[in-house]
XYZ file of C-alpha atoms in Angstrom:
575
model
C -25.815 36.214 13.646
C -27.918 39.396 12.740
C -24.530 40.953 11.521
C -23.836 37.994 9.052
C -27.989 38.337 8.277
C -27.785 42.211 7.228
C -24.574 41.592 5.085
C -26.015 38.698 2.985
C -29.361 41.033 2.656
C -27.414 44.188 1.421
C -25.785 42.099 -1.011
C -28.218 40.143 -2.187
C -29.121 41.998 -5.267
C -25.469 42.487 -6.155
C -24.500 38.850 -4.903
C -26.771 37.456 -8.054
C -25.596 40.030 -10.668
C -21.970 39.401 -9.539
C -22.689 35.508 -9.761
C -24.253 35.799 -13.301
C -21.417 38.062 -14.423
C -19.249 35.288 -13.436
C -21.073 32.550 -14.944
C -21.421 33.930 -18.345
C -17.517 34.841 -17.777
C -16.625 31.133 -17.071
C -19.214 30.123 -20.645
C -17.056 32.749 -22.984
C -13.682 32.826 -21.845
C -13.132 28.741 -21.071
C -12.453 28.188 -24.926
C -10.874 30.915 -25.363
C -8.375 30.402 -22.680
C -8.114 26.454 -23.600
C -7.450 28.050 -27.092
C -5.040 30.508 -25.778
C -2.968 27.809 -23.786
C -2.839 25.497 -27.087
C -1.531 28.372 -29.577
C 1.726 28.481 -27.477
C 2.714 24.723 -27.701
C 4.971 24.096 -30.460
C 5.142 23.276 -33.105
C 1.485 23.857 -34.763
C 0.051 26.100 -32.387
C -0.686 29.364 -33.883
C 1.090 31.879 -31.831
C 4.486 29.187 -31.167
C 6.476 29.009 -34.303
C 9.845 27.921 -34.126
C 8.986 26.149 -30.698
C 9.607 22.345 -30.872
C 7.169 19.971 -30.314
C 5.595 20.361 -26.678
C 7.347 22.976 -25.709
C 5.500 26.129 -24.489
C 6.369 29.616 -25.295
C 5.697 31.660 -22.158
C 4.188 34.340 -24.474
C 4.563 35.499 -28.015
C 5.400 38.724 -27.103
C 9.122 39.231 -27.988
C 9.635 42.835 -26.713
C 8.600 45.205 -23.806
C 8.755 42.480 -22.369
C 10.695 39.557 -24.667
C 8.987 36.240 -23.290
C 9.280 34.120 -26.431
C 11.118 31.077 -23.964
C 10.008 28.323 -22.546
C 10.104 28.179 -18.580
C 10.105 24.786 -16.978
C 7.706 26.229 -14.075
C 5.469 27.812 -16.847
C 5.416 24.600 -18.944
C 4.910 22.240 -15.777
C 2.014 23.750 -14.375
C 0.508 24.496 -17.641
C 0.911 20.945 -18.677
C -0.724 19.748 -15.092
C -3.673 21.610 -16.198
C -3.587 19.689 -19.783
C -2.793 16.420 -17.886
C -5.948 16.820 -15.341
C -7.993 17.659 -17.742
C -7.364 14.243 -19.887
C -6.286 12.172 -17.166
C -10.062 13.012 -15.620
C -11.677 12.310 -18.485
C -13.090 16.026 -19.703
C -10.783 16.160 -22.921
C -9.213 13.083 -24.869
C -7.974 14.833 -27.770
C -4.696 16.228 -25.743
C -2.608 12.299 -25.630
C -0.557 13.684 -28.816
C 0.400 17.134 -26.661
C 0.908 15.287 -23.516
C 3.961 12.881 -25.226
C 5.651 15.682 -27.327
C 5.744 17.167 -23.758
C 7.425 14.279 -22.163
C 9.576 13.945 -25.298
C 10.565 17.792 -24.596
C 11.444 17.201 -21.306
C 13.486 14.546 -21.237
C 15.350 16.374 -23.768
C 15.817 19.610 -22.100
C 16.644 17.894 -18.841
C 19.962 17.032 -20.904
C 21.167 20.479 -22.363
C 23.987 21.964 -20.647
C 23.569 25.147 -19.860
C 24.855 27.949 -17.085
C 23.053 25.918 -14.354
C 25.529 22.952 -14.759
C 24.592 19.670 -17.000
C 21.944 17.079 -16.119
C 24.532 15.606 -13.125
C 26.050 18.802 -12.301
C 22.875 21.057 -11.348
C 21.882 21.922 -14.936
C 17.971 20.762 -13.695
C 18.111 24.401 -11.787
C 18.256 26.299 -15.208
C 14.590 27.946 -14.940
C 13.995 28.719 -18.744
C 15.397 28.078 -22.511
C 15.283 28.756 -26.227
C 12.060 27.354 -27.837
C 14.026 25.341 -29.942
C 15.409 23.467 -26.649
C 19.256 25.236 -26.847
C 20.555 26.711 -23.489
C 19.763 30.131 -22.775
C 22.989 31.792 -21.807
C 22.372 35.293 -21.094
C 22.237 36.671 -16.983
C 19.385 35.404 -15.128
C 18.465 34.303 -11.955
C 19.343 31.212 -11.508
C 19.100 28.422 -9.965
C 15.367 27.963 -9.527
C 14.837 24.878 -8.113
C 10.904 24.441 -8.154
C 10.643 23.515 -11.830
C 12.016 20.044 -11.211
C 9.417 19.457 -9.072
C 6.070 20.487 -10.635
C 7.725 18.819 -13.677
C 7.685 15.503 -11.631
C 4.358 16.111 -10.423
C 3.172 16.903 -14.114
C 4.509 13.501 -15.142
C 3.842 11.527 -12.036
C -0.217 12.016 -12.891
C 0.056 11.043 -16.410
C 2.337 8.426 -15.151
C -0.261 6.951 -12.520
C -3.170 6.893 -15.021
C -0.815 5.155 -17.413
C -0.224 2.809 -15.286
C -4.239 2.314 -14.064
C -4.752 1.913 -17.951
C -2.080 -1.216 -18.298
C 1.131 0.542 -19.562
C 3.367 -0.073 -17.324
C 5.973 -0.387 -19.362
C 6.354 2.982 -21.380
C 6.155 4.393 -17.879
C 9.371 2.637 -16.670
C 11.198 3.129 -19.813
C 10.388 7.086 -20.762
C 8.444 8.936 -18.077
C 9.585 7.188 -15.010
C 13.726 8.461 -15.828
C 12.689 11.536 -16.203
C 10.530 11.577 -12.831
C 14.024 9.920 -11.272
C 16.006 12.888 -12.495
C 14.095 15.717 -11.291
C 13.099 13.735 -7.543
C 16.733 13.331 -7.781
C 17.527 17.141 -8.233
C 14.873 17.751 -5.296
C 16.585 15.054 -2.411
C 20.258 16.972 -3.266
C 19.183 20.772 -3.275
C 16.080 20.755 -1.109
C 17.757 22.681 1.753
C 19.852 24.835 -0.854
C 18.271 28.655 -1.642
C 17.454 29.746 -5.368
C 15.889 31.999 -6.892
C 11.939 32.409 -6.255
C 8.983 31.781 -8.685
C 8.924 35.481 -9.174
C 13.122 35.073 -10.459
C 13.768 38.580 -8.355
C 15.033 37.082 -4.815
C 17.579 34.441 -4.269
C 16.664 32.779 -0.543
C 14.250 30.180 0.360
C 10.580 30.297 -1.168
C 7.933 28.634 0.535
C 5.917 27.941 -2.983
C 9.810 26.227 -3.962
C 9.289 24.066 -0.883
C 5.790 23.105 -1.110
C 5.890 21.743 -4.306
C 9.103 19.849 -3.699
C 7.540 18.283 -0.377
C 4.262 17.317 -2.728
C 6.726 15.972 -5.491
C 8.523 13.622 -3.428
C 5.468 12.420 -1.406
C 3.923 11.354 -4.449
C 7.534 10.261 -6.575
C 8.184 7.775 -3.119
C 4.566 6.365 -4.037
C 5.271 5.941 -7.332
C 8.654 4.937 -7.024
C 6.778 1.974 -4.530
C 4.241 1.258 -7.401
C 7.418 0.615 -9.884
C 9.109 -1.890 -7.647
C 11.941 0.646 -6.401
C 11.741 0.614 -2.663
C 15.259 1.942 -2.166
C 14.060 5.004 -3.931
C 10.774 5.498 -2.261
C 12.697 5.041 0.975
C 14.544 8.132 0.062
C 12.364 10.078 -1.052
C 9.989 9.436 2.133
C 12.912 10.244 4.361
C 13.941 13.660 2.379
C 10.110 14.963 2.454
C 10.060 14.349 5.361
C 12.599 16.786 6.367
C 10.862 19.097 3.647
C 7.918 19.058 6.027
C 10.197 20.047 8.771
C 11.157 23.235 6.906
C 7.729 23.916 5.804
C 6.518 24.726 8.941
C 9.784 27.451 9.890
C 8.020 29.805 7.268
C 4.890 30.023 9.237
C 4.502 33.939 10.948
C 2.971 33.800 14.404
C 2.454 36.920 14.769
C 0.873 37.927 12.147
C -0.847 35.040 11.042
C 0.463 34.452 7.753
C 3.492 32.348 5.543
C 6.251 34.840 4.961
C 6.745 33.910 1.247
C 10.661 34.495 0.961
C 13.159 34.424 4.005
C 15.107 37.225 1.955
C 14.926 40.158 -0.118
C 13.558 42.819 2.368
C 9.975 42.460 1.446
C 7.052 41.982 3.888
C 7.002 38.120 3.103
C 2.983 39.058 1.922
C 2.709 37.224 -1.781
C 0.714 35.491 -4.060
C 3.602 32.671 -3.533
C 1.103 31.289 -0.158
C -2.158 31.280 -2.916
C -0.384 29.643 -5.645
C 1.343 26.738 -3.163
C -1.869 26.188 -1.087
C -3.908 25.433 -5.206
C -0.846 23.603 -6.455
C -0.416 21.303 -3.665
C -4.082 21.201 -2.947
C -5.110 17.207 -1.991
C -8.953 16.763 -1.305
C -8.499 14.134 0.465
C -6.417 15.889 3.207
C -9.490 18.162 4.134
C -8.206 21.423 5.888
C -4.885 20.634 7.235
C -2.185 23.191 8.010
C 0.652 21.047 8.031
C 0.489 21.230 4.311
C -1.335 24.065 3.943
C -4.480 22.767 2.620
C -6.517 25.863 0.991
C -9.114 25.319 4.011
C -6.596 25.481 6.663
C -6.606 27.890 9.371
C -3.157 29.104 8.102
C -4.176 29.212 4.767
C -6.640 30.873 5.024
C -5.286 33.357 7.354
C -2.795 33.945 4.837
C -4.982 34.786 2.241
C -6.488 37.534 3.783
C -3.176 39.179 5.139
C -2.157 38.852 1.507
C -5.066 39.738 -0.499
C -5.568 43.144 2.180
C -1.961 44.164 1.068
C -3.678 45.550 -2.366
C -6.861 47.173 -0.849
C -5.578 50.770 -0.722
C -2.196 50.514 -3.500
C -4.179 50.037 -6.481
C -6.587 52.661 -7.873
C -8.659 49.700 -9.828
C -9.459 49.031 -5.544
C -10.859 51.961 -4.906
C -14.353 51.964 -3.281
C -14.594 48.312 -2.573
C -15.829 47.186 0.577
C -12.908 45.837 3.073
C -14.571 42.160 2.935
C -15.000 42.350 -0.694
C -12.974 41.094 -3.871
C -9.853 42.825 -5.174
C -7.380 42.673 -7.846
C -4.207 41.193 -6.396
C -0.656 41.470 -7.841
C 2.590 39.027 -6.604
C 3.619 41.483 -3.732
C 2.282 44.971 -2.741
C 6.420 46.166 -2.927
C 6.359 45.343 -7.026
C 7.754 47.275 -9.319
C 8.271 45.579 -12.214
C 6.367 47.238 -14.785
C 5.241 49.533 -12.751
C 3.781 47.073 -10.353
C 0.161 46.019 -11.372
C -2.445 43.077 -10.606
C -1.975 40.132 -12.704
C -4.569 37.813 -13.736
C -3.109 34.652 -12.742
C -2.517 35.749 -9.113
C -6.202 37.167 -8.724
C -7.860 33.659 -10.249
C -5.965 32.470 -7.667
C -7.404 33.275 -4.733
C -10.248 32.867 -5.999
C -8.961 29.312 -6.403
C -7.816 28.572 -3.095
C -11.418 29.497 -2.049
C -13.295 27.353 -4.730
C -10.714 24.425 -3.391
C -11.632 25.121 0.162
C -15.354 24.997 -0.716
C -15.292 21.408 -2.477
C -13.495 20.399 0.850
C -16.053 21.881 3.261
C -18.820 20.493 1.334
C -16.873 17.010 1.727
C -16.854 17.087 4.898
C -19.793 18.911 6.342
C -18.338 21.063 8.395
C -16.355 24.441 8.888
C -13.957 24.757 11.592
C -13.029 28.195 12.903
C -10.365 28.193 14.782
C -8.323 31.371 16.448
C -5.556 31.903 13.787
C -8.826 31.650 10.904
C -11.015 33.552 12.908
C -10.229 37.116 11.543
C -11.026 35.516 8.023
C -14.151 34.398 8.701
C -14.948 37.707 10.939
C -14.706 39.077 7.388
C -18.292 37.718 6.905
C -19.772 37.120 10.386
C -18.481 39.866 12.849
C -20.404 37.630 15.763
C -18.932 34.366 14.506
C -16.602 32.903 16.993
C -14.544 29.718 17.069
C -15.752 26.515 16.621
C -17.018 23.565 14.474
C -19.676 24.462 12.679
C -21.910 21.909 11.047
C -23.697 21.371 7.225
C -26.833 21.397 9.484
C -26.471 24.876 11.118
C -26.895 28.011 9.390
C -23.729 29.562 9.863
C -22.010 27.107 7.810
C -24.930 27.796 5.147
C -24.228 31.498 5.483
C -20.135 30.925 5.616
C -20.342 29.122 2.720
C -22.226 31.584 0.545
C -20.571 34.341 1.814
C -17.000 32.453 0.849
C -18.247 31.527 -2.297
C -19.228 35.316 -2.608
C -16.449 36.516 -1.803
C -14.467 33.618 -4.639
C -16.847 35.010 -7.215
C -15.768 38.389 -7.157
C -12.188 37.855 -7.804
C -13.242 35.963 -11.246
C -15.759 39.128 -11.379
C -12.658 41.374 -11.315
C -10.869 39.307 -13.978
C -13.903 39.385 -15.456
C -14.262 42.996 -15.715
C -10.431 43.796 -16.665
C -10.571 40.954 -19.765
C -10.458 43.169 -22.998
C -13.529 42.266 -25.098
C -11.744 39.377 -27.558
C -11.091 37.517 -24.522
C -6.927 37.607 -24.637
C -5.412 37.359 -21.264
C -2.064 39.522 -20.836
C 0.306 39.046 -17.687
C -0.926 42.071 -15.332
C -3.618 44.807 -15.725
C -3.004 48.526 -14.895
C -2.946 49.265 -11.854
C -4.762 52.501 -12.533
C -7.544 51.707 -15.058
C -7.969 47.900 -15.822
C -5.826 48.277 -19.018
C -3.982 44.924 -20.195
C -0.472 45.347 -19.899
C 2.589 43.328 -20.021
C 3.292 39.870 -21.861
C 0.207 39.498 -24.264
C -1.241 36.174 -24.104
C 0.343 34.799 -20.962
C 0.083 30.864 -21.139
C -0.029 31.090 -17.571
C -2.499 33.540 -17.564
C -4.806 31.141 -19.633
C -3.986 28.084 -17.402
C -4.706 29.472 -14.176
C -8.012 30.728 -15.446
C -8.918 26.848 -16.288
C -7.788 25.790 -13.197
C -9.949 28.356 -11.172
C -12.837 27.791 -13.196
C -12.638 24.068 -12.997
C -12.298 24.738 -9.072
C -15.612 26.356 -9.395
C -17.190 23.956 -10.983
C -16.078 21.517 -7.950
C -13.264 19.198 -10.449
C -10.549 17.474 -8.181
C -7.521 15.554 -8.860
C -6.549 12.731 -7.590
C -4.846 12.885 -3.802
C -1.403 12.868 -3.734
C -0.538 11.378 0.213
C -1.037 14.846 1.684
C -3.896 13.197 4.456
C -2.408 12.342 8.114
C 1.019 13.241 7.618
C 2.628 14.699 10.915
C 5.383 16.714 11.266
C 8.639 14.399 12.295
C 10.046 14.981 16.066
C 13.041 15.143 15.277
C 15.017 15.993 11.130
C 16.685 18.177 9.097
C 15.698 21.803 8.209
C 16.773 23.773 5.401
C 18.456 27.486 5.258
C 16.976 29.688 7.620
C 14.998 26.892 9.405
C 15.573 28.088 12.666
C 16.123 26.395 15.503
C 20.003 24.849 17.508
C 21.175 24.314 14.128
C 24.334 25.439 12.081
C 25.571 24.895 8.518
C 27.602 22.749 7.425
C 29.257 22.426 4.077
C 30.567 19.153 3.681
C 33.249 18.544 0.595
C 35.011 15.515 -1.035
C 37.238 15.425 -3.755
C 36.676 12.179 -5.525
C 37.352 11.230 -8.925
C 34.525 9.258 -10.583
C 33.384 7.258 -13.252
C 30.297 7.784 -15.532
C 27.084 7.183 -13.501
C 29.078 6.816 -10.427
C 28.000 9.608 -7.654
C 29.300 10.320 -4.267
C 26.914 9.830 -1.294
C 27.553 11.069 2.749
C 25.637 9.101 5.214
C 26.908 9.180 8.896
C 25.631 8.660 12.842
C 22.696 10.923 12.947
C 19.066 11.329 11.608
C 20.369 14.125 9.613
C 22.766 12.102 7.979
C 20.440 9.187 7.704
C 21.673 7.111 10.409
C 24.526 5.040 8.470
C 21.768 4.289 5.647
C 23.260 3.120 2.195
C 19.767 3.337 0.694
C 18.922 7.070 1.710
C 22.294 8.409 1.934
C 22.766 12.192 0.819
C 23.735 12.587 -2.617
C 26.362 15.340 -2.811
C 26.251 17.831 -6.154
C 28.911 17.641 -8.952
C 28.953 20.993 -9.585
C 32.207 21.434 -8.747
C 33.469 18.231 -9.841
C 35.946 16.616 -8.830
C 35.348 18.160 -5.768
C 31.855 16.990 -4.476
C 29.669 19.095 -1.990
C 26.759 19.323 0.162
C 25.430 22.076 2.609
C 23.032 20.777 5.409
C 21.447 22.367 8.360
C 22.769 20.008 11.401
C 22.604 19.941 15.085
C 24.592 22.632 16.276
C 27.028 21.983 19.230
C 26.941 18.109 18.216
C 29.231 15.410 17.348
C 28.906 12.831 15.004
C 31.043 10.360 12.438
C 30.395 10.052 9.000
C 31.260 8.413 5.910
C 31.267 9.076 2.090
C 30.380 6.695 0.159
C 30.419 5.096 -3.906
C 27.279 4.365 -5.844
C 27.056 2.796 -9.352
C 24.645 0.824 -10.787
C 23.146 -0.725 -7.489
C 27.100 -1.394 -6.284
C 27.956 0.594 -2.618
C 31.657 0.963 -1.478
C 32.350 2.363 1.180
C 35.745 4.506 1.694
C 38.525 2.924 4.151
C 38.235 3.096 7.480
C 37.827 4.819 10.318
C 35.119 6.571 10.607
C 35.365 10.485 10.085
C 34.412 12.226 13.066
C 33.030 16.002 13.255
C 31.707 18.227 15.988
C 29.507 21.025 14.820
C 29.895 24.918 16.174
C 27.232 26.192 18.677
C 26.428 28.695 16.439
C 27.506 29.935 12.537
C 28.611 27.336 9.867
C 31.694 25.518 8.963
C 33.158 23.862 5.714
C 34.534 20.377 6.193
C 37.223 19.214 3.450
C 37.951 15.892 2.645
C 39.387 13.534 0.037
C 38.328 9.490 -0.732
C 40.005 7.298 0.819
């Protein structure tokens, strides 16, 4: 351990100036971002006029670049932060803020807009006018990871609504729009969109780790409401979620490739920002969902966070097991492709959240996909469980938190002297550049600071799941499978949808109550794409749903064998 020994020594000196940069950065920017995140929520926040109430601007700035909407990925996660902090107790004032959000959201969810109406895909549409109209101009769209953080949002404020005995404005206001978006997330689950980053249309593995979190914890609540037929479905369909989790996973190179398009190296703050926003305490380090403590998590991190040692000048000089600044992915180029602050407090983040677990449990695990992380610190450590009792967790653990600290230091460093967070800093010299006054910006640096401070949310069922034997995957999953679009043209009444359920796990085994809903968006032709057994036959069935009432279509049976390889389009019509 003499390595590990001579490394804490050299840095000692620098260790507590970095640590008292960062604490005095943590004392003078927390109101100021918590300030920052409140201008931009309409209607009487300073820097959000014309924005209805509880909606969030993205940022005031309306040119070079124009981001005077308001994303639903933006607002959720920004609104998680608000909800944490006054579910947990460490701000009461925000109640009012938290229901003109859920009144915002329930009327955004039905606007029409490109992305289809509220049965018809329109829950895709990533962003809108402040004043809640459609925006209509080219995007990229559908981005279908804003339902789900939006159903996590309101599925915390739901559960401490119901802990404090209302029940009832649950069911009747926050629970239908939880329903709609977990409802969005069963049907297009296994469908690409565009990423969190808007630039690549494929599958994102931030998209499908929050979806898998937001129907674990919707098939809880769901339970908690009385609706087992839901939470039935919603179990099944994250299930398969977890399936297609684990097909993003690199082997050999150790890390989650981000995007399974676009030509990029797959390295991306995407793996950061899904390990912190699906973080559950309780879980301690698992990789199955990528806890931030996890072998693959952490592995991650440092293939990631080494992709902007030697591309930014701000980089220059530091040590190569030492903070940088970090930007999405080391191929951007939008604005000339910079660090941003959200993505830096990020990692930091992750490493706060794996701390609080470590310290839970007692121990650090080093296993061989982790072990280059940790060799960051120790170049003698080697894999195995180490214990709160030896001192090469002590040393781990301050060299981690080290290591945490000087991403915050960066931040700390490239924050202009009134405090104002932008979206990125240059590249070159630290300067703030971009959107001025990112929400997100100001969000994520509450959420990393409150990781440092050792705050937790609630869990959210992420402890002791295992990955199913046997389900469906999504696009690009890998594997004997083939696509397969299924269509039925059906005529239909209002609130009536059009479910497939059939012979095999992947079409839910002749179940009524988790049959696959199939999208209007076509209408009246109604359509599904799933990942199936290839070289495989099965029969199927569509079938009729309207409030609670099932009927089936006539007899017999509808019978399909799938390809060996490819896809195929099946066509049908009710009969």
């Amino acid at each position: 351990m003499r390595a590990l020994f001579v490394y804490c020594l050299s840095l000692s000196a620098s260790v507590w100036g970095q640590s008292s940069i960062v604490d005095a950065y943590v004392a003078s920017e927390s109101p100021i971002a918590k300030a920052g995140v409140l201008a931009n929520i309409g209607p009487s926040g300073s820097k959000s006029a014309g924005a209805k109430a509880g909606v969030v601007i993205a940022s005031p700035s309306t040119s070079d670049p124009n981001y005077l909407y308001t994303w639903t990925r933006d607002s959720s996660l920004v609104f998680k932060a608000l909800i944490d902090q006054y579910t947990l107790g460490q701000d009461t004032t925000l109640r009012t803020e938290i229901d003109n959000f859920v009144s915002a959201e329930a009327a955004v969810q039905q606007v029409s807009n490109p992305s289809g109406t509220v049965s018809t895909g329109g829950l895709g549409e990533p962003k809108f006018n402040i004043d809640l109209s459609a925006f209509t101009g080219d995007w990229g769209r559908p981005q279908r990871d804003g339902p789900a953080l939006r159903a996590t949002a309101l599925i915390t404020y739901a559960n401490w609504l119901i802990a404090d005995g209302n029940t009832s404005y649950v069911s009747s206001t926050v629970w239908p729009i939880i329903k709609l978006d977990l409802g969005y997330v069963v049907t297009s689950w296994n469908q690409t969109g565009f990423d969190l980053w808007e630039e690549i249309s494929s599958s994102s593995f931030f998209t499908t780790a929050v979806q898998h979190r937001s129907l674990r914890e919707g098939a809880t609540l769901a339970s908690a409401l009385g609706d087992q037929s839901l939470a039935t479905q919603y179990r099944t369909q994250a299930d398969n979620v977890l399936c297609f989790l684990q097909s993003y996973w690199n082997p050999t190179n150790f890390f989650m490739t981000s995007n399974t398009g676009g030509g990029r190296s797959g390295k991306d703050a995407n793996t950061a920002l899904a390990s912190i926003h699906t973080f559950d305490p309780a879980a301690g380090c698992d990789a199955v969902t990528f806890q931030p403590c996890s072998d693959k998590a952490l592995s991650s991190l440092k293939v990631y966070v080494d992709a902007f040692r030697s591309i930014y000048s701000v980089n220059s000089g530091i040590a190569s097991n030492a903070a940088v600044a970090t930007g999405r992915y080391p191929e951007d180029v939008y604005m000339g492709g910079n660090p941003w602050y959200l993505t830096t407090a990020a990692v930091a983040e992750q490493l706060y959240d794996a701390i609080i677990v470590w310290n839970r449990t007692g121990s650090i695990e080093v296993t061989s996909i982790s072990l280059a992380f940790f060799q960051q610190f120790s170049s003698s450590v080697t894999v195995g469980v180490y214990a709160s009792s030896t001192t090469t967790y002590s040393d781990l653990l301050a060299a981690v938190q080290t290591f945490a600290d000087g991403f915050l230091a960066i931040n700390a460093k490239y924050t202009p002297s009134g405090g104002g967070l932008a979206e990125q800093f240059s590249r070159s010299n630290g300067t703030a550049l971009s959107a001025v006054d990112l929400t997100w910006s100001y969000a994520a640096t509450l959420t990393a600071f409150g990781a440092r401070a050792g705050v937790v949310s609630a869990s959210w069922g992420a402890s002791g799941l295992k990955v199913p034997s046997s389900c469906s995957t999504g696009p690009g999953g890998g594997g004997s499978t083939v696509s397969i679009t299924f269509n039925e043209y059906a005529t239909t009444v209002s609130g009536e949808n059009i479910y497939l359920t059939g012979s095999i796990d992947a079409l839910q085994d002749w179940s009524t109550s988790t049959a696959l809903l199939l999208s209007a968006d076509k209408y009246p032709t109604w359509s599904i794409t799933l990942n199936l057994p290839a070289s495989t036959s099965f029969q199927y069935k569509y079938i009729r749903k309207v409030n609670g009432t099932v009927t089936w279509e006539s007899d017999p049976n509808r019978q399909f064998t799938t390809p060996a390889s490819g896809s195929s389009v099946i066509n049908d019509s009710w009969r």
